[in-house]
Coordinates of C-alpha atoms and ligand atoms in Angstrom, one line a residue:
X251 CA -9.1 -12.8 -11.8
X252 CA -10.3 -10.6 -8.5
X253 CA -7.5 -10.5 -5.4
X254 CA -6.5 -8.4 -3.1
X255 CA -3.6 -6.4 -2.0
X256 CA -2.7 -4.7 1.2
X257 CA -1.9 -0.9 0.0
X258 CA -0.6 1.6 2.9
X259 CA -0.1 5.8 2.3
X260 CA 3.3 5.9 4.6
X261 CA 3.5 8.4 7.1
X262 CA 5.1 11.3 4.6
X263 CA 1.8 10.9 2.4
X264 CA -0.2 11.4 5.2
X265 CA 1.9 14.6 6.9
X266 CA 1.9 16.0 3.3
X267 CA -1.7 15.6 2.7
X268 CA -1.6 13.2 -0.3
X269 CA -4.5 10.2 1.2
X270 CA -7.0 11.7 -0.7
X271 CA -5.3 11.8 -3.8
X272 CA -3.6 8.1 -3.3
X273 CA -7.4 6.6 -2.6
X274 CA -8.3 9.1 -5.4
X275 CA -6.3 7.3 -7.9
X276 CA -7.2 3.9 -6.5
X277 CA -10.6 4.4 -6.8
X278 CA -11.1 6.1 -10.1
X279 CA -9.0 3.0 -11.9
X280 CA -11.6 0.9 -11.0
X281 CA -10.7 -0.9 -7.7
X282 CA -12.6 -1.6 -4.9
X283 CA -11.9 -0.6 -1.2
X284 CA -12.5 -3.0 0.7
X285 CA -10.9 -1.8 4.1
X286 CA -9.5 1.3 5.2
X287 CA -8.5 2.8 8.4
X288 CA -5.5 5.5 9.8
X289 CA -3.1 3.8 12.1
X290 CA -0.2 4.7 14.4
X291 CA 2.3 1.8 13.9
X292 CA 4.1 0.9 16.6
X293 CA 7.5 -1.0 16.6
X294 CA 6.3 -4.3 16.6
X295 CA 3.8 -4.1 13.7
X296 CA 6.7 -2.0 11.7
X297 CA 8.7 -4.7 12.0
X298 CA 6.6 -7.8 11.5
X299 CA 5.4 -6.0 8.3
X300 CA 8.9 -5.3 7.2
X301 CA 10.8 -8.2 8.4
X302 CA 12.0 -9.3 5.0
X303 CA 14.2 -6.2 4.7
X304 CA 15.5 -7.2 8.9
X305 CA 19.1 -7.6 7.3
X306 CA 19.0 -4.5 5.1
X307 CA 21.6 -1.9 6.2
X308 CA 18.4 0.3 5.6
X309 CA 15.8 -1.7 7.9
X310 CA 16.3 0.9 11.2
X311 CA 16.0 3.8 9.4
X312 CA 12.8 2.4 7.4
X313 CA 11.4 1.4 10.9
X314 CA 11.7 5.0 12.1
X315 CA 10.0 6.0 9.7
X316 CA 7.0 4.0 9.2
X317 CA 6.5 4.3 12.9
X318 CA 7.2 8.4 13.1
X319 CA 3.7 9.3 12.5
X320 CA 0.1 8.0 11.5
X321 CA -0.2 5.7 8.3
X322 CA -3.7 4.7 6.6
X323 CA -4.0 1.2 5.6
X324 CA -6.0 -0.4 3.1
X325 CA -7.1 -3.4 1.7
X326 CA -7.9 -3.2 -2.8
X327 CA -9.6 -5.1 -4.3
X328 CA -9.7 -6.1 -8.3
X329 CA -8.6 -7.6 -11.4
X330 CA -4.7 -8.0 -10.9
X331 CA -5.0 -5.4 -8.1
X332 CA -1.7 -6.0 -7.3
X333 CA -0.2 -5.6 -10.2
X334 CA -2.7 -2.5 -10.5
X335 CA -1.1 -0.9 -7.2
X336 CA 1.9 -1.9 -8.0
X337 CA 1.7 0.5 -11.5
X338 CA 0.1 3.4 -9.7
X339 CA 2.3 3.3 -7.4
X340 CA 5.4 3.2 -9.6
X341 CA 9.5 2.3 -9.2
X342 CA 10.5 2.1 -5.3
X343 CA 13.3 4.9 -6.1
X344 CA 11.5 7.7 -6.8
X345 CA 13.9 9.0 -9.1
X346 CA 13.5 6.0 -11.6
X347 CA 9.5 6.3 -11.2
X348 CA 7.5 7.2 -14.3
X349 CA 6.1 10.9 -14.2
X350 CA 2.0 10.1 -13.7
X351 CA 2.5 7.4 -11.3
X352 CA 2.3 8.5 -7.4
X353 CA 6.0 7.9 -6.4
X354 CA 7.0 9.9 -10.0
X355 CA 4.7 12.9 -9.3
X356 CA 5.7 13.2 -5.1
X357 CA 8.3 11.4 -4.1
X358 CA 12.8 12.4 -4.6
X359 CA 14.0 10.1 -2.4
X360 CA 13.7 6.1 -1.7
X361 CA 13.4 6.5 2.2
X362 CA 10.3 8.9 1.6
X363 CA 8.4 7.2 -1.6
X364 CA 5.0 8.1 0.0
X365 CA 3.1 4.7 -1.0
X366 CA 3.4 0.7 -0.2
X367 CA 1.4 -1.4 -1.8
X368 CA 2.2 -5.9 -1.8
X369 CA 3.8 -7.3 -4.2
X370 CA 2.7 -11.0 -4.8
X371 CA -0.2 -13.0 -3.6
X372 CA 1.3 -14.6 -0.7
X373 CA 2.4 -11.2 0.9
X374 CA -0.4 -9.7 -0.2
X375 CA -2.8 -12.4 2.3
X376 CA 0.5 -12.2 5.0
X377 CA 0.0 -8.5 4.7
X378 CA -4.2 -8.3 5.4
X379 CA -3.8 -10.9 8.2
X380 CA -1.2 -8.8 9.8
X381 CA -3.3 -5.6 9.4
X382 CA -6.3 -6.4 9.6
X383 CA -9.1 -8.2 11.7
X384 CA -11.4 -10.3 9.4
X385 CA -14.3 -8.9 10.3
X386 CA -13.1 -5.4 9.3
X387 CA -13.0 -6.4 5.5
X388 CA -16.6 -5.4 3.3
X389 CA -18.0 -7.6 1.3
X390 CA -19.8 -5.4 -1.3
X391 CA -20.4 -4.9 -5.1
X392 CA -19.4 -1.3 -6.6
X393 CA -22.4 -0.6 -8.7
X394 CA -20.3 0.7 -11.6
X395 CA -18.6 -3.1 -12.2
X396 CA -20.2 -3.7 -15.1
X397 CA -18.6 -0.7 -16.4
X398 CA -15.8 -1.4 -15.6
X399 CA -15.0 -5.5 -16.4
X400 CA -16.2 -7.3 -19.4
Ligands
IDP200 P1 8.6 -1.6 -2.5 O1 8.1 -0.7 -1.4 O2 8.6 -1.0 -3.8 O3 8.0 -3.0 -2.5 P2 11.0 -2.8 -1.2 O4 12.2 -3.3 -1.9 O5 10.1 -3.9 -0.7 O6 10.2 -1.8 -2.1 O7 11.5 -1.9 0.0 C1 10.6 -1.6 1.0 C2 10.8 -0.2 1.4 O8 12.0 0.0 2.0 C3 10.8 0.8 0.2 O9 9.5 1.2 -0.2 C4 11.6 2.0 0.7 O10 10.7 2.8 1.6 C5 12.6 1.3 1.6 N1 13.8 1.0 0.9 C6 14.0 0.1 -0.1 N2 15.3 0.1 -0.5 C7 15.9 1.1 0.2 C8 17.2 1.7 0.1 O11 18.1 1.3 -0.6 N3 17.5 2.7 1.0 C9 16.5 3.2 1.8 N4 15.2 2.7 1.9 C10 15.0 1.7 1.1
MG201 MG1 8.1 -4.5 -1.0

């Protein structure tokens, strides 16, 4: 079944030039884009999107971060795209990530994993709505899906 997840290249992808091969990856395993644009998060935003870490002892720190430089935001779209992202994207901790998954080939270190993408339905439509604007999401067909779904 076709859904959508909320995927977002954190600032440390972005200074370190990885976008391109994040959107790379996305696109060449068959999902759609439906929405994409670079963003400079401010606190508010940070924390509505992270508020289910608010009692974390790491919550400040991942704050700073997400807000210490431009992030680009997207919005997937495929069969199981979130569990899709989820695979691509690989462990949270870096050091447990699989070699070939984005976190596994960039990423040392939890507070600098590079990639977030959601990780159930209901997040995944709390996620868009808090991202984007309805009328920034395409409605399209790629012209390879018949090549790609049975
Ligand atoms: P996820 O990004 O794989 O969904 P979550 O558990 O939802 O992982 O955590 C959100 C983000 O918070 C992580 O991607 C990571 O950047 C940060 N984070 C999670 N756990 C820790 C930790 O123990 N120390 C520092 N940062 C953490
Ligand atoms: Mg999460």
């Amino acid at each position: 079944m076709s859904e959508r997840t909320f995927v977002m290249v954190k600032p440390d992808g972005v200074q370190r030039g990885l976008v391109g091969d994040v959107i790379q990856r996305i696109e060449t395993r068959g999902l759609k884009l439906v929405a994409l644009k670079s963003v400079d998060v401010g606190r508010d935003l940070a924390e509505a999107h992270y508020d289910v870490h608010r009692d974390k002892p790491f919550f400040d720190d991942l704050i700073a971060f997400i807000t210490s430089g431009p992030v680009v935001a997207m919005v997937i779209e495929g069969p199981n795209a979130i569990k899709a992202v989820r695979g691509l994207a690989g462990e949270t901790d870096p050091i447990e990530a699989s070699p070939g998954t984005i976190r596994g080939d960039y990423g040392l270190d939890i507070g600098r994993n590079v990639i977030h993408g959601s990780d159930a339905p209901e997040t995944a439509r709390q996620e868009i709505k808090l991202w984007f604007e309805e009328s920034e999401l395409l409605d399209y067909e790629r012209v390879d899906s018949p090549w790609l779904q049975e």
